[in-house]
PDB file of C-alpha atoms in Angstrom:
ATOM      1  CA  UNK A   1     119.871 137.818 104.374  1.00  0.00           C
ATOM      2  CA  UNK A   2     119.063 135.392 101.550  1.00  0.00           C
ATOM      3  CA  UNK A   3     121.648 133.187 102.230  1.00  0.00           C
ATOM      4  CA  UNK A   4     121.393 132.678 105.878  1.00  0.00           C
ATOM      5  CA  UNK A   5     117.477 131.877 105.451  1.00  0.00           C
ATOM      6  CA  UNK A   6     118.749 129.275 103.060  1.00  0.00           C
ATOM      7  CA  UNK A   7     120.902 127.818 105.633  1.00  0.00           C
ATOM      8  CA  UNK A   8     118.439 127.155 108.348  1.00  0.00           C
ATOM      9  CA  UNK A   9     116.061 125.686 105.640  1.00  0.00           C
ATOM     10  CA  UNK A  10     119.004 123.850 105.368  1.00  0.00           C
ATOM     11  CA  UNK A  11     119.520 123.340 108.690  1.00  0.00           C
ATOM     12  CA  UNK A  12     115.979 121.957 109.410  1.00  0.00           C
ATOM     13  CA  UNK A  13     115.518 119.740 106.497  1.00  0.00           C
ATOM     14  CA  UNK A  14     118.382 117.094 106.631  1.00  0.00           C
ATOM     15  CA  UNK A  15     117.444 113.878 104.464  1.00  0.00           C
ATOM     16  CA  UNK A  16     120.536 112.525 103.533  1.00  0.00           C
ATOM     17  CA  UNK A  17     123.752 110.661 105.646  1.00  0.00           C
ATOM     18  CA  UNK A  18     126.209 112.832 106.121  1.00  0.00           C
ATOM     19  CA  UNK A  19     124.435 115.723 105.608  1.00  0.00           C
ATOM     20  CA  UNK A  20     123.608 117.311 109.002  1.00  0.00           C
ATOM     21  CA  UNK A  21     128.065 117.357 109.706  1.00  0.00           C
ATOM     22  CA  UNK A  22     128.198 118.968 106.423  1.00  0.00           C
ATOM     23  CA  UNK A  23     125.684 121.103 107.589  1.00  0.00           C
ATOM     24  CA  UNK A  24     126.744 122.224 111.038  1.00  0.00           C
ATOM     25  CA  UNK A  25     130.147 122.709 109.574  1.00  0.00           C
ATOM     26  CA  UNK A  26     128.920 125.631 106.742  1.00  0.00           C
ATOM     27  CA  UNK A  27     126.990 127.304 109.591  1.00  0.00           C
ATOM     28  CA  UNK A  28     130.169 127.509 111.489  1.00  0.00           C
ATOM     29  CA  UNK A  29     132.156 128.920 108.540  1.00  0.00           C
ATOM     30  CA  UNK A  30     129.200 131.321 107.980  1.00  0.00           C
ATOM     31  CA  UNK A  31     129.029 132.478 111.589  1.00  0.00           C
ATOM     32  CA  UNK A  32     133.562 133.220 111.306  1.00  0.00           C
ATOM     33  CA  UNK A  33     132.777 134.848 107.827  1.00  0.00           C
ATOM     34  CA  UNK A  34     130.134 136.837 109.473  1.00  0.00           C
ATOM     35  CA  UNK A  35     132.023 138.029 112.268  1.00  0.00           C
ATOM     36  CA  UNK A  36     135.686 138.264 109.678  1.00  0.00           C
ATOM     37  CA  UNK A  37     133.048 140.105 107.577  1.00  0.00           C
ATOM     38  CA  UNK A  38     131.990 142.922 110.671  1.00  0.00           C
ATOM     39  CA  UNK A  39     135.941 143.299 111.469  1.00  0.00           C
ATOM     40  CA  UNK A  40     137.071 144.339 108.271  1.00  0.00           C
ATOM     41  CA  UNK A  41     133.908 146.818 107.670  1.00  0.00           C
ATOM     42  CA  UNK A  42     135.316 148.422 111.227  1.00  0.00           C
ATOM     43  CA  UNK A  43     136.498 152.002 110.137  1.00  0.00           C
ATOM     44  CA  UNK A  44     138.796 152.105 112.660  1.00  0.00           C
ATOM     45  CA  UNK A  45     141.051 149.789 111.256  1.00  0.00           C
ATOM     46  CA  UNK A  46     143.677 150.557 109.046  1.00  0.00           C
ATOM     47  CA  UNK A  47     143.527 150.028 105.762  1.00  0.00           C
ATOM     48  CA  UNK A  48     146.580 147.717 105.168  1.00  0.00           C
ATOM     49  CA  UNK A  49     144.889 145.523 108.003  1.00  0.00           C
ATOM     50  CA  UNK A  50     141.301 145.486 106.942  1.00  0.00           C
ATOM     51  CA  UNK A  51     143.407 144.431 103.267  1.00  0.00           C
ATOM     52  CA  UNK A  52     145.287 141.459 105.337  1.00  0.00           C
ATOM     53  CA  UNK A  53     142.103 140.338 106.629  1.00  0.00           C
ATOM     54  CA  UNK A  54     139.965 140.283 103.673  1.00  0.00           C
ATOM     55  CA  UNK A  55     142.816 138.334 101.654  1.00  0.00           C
ATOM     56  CA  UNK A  56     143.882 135.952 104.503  1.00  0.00           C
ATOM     57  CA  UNK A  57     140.809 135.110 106.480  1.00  0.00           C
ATOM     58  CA  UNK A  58     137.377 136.326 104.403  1.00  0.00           C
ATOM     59  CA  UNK A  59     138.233 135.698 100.836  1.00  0.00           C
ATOM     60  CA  UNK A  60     139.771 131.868 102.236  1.00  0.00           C
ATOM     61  CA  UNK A  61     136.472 131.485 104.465  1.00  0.00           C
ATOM     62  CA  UNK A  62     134.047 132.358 101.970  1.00  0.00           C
ATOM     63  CA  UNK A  63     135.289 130.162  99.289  1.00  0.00           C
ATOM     64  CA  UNK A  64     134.818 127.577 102.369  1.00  0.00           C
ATOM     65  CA  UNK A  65     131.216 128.326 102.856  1.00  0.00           C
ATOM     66  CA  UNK A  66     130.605 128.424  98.742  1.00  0.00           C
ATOM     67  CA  UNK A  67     132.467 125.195  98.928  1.00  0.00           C
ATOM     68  CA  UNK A  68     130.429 123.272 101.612  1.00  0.00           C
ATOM     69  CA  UNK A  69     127.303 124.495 100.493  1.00  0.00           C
ATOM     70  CA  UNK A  70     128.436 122.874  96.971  1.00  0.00           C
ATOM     71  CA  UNK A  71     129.117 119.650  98.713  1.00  0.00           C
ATOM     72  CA  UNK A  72     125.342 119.738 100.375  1.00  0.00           C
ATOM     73  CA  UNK A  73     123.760 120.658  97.002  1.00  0.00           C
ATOM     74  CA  UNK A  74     125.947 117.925  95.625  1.00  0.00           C
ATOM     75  CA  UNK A  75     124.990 115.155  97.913  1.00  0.00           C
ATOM     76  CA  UNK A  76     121.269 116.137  97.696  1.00  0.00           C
ATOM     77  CA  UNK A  77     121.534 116.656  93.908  1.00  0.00           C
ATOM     78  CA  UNK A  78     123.029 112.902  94.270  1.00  0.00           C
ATOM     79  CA  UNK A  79     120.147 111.618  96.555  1.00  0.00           C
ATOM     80  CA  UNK A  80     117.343 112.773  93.922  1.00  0.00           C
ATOM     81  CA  UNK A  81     119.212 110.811  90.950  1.00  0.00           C
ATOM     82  CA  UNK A  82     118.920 107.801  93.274  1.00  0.00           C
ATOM     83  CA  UNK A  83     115.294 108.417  94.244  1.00  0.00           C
ATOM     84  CA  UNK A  84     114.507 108.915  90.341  1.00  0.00           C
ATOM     85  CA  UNK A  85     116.393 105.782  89.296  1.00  0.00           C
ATOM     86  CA  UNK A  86     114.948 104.031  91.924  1.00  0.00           C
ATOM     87  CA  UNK A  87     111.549 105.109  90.936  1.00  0.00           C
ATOM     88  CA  UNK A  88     111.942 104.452  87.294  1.00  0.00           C
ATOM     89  CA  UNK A  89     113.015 100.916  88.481  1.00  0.00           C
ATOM     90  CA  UNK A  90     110.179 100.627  90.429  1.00  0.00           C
ATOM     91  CA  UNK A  91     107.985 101.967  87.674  1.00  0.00           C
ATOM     92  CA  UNK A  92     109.349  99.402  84.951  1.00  0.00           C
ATOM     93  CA  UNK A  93     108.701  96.361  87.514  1.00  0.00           C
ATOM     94  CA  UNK A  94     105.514  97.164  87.464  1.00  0.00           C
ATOM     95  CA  UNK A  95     104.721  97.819  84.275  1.00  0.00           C
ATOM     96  CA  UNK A  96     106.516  94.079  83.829  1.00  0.00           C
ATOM     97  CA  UNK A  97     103.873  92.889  86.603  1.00  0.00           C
ATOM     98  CA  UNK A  98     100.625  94.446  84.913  1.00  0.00           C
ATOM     99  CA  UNK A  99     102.435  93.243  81.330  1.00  0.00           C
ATOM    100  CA  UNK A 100     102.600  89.569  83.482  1.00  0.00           C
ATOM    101  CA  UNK A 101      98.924  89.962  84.278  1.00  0.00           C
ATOM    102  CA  UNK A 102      97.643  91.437  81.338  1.00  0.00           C
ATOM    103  CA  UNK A 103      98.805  88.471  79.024  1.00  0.00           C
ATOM    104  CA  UNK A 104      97.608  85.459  82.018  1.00  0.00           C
ATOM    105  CA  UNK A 105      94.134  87.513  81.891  1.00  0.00           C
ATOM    106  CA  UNK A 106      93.992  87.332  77.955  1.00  0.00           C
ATOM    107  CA  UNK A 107      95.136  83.748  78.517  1.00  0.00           C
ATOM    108  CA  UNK A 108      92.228  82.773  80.594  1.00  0.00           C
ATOM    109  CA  UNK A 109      89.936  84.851  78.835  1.00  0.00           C
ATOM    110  CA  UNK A 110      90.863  82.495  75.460  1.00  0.00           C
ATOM    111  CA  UNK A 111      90.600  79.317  78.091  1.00  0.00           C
ATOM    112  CA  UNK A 112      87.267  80.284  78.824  1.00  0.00           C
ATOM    113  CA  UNK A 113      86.028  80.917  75.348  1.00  0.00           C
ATOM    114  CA  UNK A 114      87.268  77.703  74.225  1.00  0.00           C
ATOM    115  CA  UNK A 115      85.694  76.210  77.210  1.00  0.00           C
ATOM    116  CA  UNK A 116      82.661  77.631  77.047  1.00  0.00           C
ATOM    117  CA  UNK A 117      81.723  75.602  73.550  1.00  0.00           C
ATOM    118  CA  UNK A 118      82.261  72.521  75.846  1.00  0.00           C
ATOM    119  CA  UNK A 119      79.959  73.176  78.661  1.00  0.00           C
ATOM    120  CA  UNK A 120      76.974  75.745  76.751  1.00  0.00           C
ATOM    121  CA  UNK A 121      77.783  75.365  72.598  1.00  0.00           C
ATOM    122  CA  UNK A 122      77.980  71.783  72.492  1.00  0.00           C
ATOM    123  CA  UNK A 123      75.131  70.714  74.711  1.00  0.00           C
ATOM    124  CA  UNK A 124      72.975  72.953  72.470  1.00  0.00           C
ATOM    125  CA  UNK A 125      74.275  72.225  69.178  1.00  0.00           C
ATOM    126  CA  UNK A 126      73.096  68.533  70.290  1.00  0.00           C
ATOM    127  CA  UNK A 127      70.127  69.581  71.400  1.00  0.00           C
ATOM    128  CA  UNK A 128      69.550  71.146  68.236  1.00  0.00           C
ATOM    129  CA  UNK A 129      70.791  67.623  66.332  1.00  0.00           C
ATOM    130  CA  UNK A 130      68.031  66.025  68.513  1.00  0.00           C
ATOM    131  CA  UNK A 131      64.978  68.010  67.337  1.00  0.00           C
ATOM    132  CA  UNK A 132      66.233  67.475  63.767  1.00  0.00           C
ATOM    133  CA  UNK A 133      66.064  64.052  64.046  1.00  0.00           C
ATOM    134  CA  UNK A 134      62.790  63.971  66.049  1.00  0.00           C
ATOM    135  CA  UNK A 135      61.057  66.453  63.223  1.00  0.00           C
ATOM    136  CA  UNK A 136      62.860  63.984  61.022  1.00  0.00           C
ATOM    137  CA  UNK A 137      60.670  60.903  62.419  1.00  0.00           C
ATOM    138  CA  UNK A 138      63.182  59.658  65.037  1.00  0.00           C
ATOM    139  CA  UNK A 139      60.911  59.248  68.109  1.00  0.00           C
ATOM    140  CA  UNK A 140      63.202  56.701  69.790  1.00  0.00           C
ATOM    141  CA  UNK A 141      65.893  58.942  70.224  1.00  0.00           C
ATOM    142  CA  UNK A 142      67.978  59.048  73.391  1.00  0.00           C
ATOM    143  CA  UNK A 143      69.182  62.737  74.013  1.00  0.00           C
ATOM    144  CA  UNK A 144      72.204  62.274  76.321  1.00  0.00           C
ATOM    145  CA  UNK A 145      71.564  64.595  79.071  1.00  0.00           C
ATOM    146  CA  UNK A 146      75.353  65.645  80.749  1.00  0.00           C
ATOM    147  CA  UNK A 147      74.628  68.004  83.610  1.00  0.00           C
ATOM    148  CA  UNK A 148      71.624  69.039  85.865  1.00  0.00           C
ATOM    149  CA  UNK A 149      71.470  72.611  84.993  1.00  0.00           C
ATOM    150  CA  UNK A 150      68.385  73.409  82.565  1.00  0.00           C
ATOM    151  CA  UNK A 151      70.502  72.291  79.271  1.00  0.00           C
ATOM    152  CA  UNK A 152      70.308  68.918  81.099  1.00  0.00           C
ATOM    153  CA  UNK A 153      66.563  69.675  82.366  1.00  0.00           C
ATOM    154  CA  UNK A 154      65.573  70.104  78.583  1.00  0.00           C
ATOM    155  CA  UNK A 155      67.371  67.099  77.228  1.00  0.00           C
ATOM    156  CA  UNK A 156      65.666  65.258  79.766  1.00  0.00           C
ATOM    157  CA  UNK A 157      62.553  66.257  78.481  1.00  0.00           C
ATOM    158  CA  UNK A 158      63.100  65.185  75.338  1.00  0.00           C
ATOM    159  CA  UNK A 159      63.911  61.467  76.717  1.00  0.00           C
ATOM    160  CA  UNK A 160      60.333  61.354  78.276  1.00  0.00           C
ATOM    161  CA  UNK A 161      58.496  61.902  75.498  1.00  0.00           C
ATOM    162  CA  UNK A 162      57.942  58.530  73.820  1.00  0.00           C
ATOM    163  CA  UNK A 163      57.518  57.059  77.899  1.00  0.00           C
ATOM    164  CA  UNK A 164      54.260  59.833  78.160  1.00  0.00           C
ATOM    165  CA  UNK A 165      52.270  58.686  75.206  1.00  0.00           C
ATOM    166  CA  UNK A 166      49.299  56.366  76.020  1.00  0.00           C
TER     167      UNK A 166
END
């Protein structure tokens, strides 16, 4: 039967509080409906009593069991809405996070483009100065030489030039 495959599903896969009571109780009112059920289909009984029994004890009992088993659905209908809000929370927070990250990357990526004219631009725009001036007839000049990397190197160079001559 359909419903009673259902039920141990049911049965086997409790995920929410409450549940496996709820549970327990709708296989009990299945099991009396199921044995009501067999009474009344007895031949043997009369009529006016198989009547009495489906009126006072099966109809009663199987509105139960539709009952209950509305309750489960219910609560697990109840416990997805709360996993799915929960999840969309979860899913704006982090969107908030990467939206957080996204604008402190593009914030250091500007830092370090501005940044970068101080320590590579600017040493080489002087450089370049320099060499006008020397083609120009300075030979005294001074280059100022900043760092040790080869930008420094270079400028260096330039300062030894006059010291070289004989």
């Amino acid at each position: 039967m359909v419903f009673e495959k259902a039920l141990q599903i049911e049965l086997n896969n409790i995920t929410v509080p409450g549940e496996a009571e709820k549970a327990a109780a709708l296989k009990a009112l299945f099991t009396r409906y199921l044995v009501t059920l067999h009474e009344v289909e007895k031949q043997t009984l009369p009529m006016d009593v198989r009547r009495h029994l489906y009126f006072k004890e099966i109809l009663p009992l199987f509105q139960q069991v539709k009952s209950t088993a509305d309750e489960i659905l219910q609560m697990n209908q109840n416990n997805m809405h709360e996993a799915n809000d929960a999840a969309r929370k979860d899913a704006a927070s982090a969107r908030q996070r990467m939206y957080i990250f996204l604008l402190f990357g593009a914030f250091v990526a500007i830092a370090f483009m501005l940044f970068i004219g101080k320590w590579i631009l600017r040493p080489i725009h002087r450089l370049i100065l320099s060499t006008e001036e020397i083609r120009s007839g300075n030979l005294d000049l001074i280059v100022q030489a900043d760092s040790h990397d080869e930008i420094g190197r270079l400028s260096e160079a330039f300062n030894c030039h006059g010291r070289q001559s004989p």
